[in-house]
mmCIF file of C-alpha atoms in Angstrom:
data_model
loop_
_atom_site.group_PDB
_atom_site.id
_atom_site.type_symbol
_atom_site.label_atom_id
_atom_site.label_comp_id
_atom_site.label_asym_id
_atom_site.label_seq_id
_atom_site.Cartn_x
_atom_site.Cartn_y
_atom_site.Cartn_z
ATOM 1 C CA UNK A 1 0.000 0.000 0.000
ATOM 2 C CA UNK A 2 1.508 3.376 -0.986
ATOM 3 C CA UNK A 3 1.050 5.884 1.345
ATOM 4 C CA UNK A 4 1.379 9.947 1.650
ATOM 5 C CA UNK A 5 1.013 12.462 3.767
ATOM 6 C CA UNK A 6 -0.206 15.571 1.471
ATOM 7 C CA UNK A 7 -3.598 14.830 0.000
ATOM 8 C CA UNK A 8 -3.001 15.938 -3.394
ATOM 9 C CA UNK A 9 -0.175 13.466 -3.775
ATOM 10 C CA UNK A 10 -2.338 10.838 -2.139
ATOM 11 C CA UNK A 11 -4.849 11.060 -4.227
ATOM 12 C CA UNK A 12 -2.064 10.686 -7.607
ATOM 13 C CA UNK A 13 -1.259 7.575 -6.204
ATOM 14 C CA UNK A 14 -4.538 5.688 -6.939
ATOM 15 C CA UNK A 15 -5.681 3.659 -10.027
ATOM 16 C CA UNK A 16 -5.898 5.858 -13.452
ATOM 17 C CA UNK A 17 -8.394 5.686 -15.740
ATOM 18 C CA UNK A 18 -8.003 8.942 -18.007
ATOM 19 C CA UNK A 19 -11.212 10.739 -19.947
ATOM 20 C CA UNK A 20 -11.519 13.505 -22.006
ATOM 21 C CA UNK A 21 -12.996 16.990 -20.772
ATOM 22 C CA UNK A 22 -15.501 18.665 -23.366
ATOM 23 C CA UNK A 23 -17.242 21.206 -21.349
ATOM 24 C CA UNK A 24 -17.196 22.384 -17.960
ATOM 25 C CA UNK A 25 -20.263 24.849 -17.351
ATOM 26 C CA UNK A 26 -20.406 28.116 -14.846
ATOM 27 C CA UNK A 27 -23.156 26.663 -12.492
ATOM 28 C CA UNK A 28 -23.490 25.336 -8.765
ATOM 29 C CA UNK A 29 -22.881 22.925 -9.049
ATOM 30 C CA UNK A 30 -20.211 22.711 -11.699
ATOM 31 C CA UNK A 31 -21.240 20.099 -14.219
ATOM 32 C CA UNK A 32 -18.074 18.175 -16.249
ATOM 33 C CA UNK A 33 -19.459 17.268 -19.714
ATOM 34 C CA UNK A 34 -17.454 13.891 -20.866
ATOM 35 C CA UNK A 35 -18.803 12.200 -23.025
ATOM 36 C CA UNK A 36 -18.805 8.263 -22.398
ATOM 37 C CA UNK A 37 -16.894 8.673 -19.289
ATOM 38 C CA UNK A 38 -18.364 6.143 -16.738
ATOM 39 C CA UNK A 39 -17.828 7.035 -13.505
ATOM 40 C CA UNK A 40 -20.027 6.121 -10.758
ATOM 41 C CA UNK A 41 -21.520 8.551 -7.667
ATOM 42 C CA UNK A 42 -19.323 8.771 -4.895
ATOM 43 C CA UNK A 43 -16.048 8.129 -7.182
ATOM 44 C CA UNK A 44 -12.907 11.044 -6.906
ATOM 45 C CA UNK A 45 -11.554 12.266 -9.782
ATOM 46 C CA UNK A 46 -8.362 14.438 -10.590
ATOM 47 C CA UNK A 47 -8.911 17.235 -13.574
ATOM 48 C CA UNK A 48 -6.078 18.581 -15.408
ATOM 49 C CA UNK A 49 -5.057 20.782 -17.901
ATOM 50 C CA UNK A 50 -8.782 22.689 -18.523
ATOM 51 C CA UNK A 51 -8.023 25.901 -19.998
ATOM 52 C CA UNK A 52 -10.137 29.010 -18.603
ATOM 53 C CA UNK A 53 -11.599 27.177 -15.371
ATOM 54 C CA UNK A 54 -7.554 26.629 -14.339
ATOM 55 C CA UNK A 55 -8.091 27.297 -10.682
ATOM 56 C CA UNK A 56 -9.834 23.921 -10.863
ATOM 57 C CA UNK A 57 -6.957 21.804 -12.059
ATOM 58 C CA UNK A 58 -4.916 19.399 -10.242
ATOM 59 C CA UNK A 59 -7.089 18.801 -7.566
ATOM 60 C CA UNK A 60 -9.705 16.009 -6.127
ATOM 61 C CA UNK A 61 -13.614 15.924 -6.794
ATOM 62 C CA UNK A 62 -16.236 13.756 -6.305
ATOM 63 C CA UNK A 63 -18.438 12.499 -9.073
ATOM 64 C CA UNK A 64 -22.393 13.426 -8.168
ATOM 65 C CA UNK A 65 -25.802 12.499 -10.147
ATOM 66 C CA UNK A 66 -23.450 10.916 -13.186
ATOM 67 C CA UNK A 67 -25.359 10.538 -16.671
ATOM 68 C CA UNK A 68 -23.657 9.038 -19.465
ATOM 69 C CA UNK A 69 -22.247 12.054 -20.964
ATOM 70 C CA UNK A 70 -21.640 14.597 -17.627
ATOM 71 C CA UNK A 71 -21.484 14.382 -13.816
ATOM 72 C CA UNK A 72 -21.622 17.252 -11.508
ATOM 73 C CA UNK A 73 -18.449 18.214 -9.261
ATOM 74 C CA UNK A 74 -20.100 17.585 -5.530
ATOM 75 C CA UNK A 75 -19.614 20.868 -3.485
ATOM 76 C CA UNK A 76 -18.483 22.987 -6.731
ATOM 77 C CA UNK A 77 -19.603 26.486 -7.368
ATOM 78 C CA UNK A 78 -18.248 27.965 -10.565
ATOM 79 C CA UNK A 79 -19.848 30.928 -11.161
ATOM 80 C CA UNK A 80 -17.023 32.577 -9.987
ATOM 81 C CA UNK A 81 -15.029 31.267 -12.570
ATOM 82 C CA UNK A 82 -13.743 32.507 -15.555
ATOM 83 C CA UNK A 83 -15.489 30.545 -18.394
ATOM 84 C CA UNK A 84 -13.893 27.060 -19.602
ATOM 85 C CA UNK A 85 -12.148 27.407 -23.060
ATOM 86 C CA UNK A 86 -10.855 24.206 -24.172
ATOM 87 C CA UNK A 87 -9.445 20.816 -22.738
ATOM 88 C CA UNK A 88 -8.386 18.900 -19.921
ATOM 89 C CA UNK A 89 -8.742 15.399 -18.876
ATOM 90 C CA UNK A 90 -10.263 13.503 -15.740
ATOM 91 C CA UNK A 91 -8.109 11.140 -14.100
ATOM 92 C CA UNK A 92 -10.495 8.168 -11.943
ATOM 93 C CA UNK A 93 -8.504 7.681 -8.310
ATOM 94 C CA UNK A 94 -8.348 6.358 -5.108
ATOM 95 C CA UNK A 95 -6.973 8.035 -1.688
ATOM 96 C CA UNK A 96 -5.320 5.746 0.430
ATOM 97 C CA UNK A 97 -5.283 6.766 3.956
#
């Protein structure tokens, strides 16, 4: 078991399972539009490299009220957020304690 202390790194550590970002909307909550992406309620994922919404990359969320093709970021208000432009991708993980 690999363990860490900060929770950023903790969370880098788990399982991978990489998806494509298409849209990111200015809401509360934030919805994540990703088309065929699979994740489950409850699951933590890592975004990175989303150009516009940057203050949201490189850090843990957790999936809410998933559809096929988006999932909302539980806890997320973006309206404060400068608009998302273009990219990024979701990373599935674990946090090991």
């Amino acid at each position: 078991m690999i363990r860490h202390s900060c929770p950023a790194l903790r969370a880098l550590a788990g399982d991978v399972n990489t998806k494509l970002i298409t849209g990111i909307s200015n809401a509360n909550p934030a919805v994540v539009t990703s088309p065929n992406h699979q994740y489950r309620a409850g699951e933590l994922v890592v975004i990175s490299s989303v150009a516009g919404m940057s203050a949201l990359n490189n850090k843990t969320y957790t999936v809410a009220n998933p559809t096929s093709g988006a999932f909302e970021l539980s806890g997320i208000d973006s309206t404060g957020l400068p608009p998302y432009v273009s990219g990024g991708t979701l990373s599935k993980t674990k946090v090991f304690d």
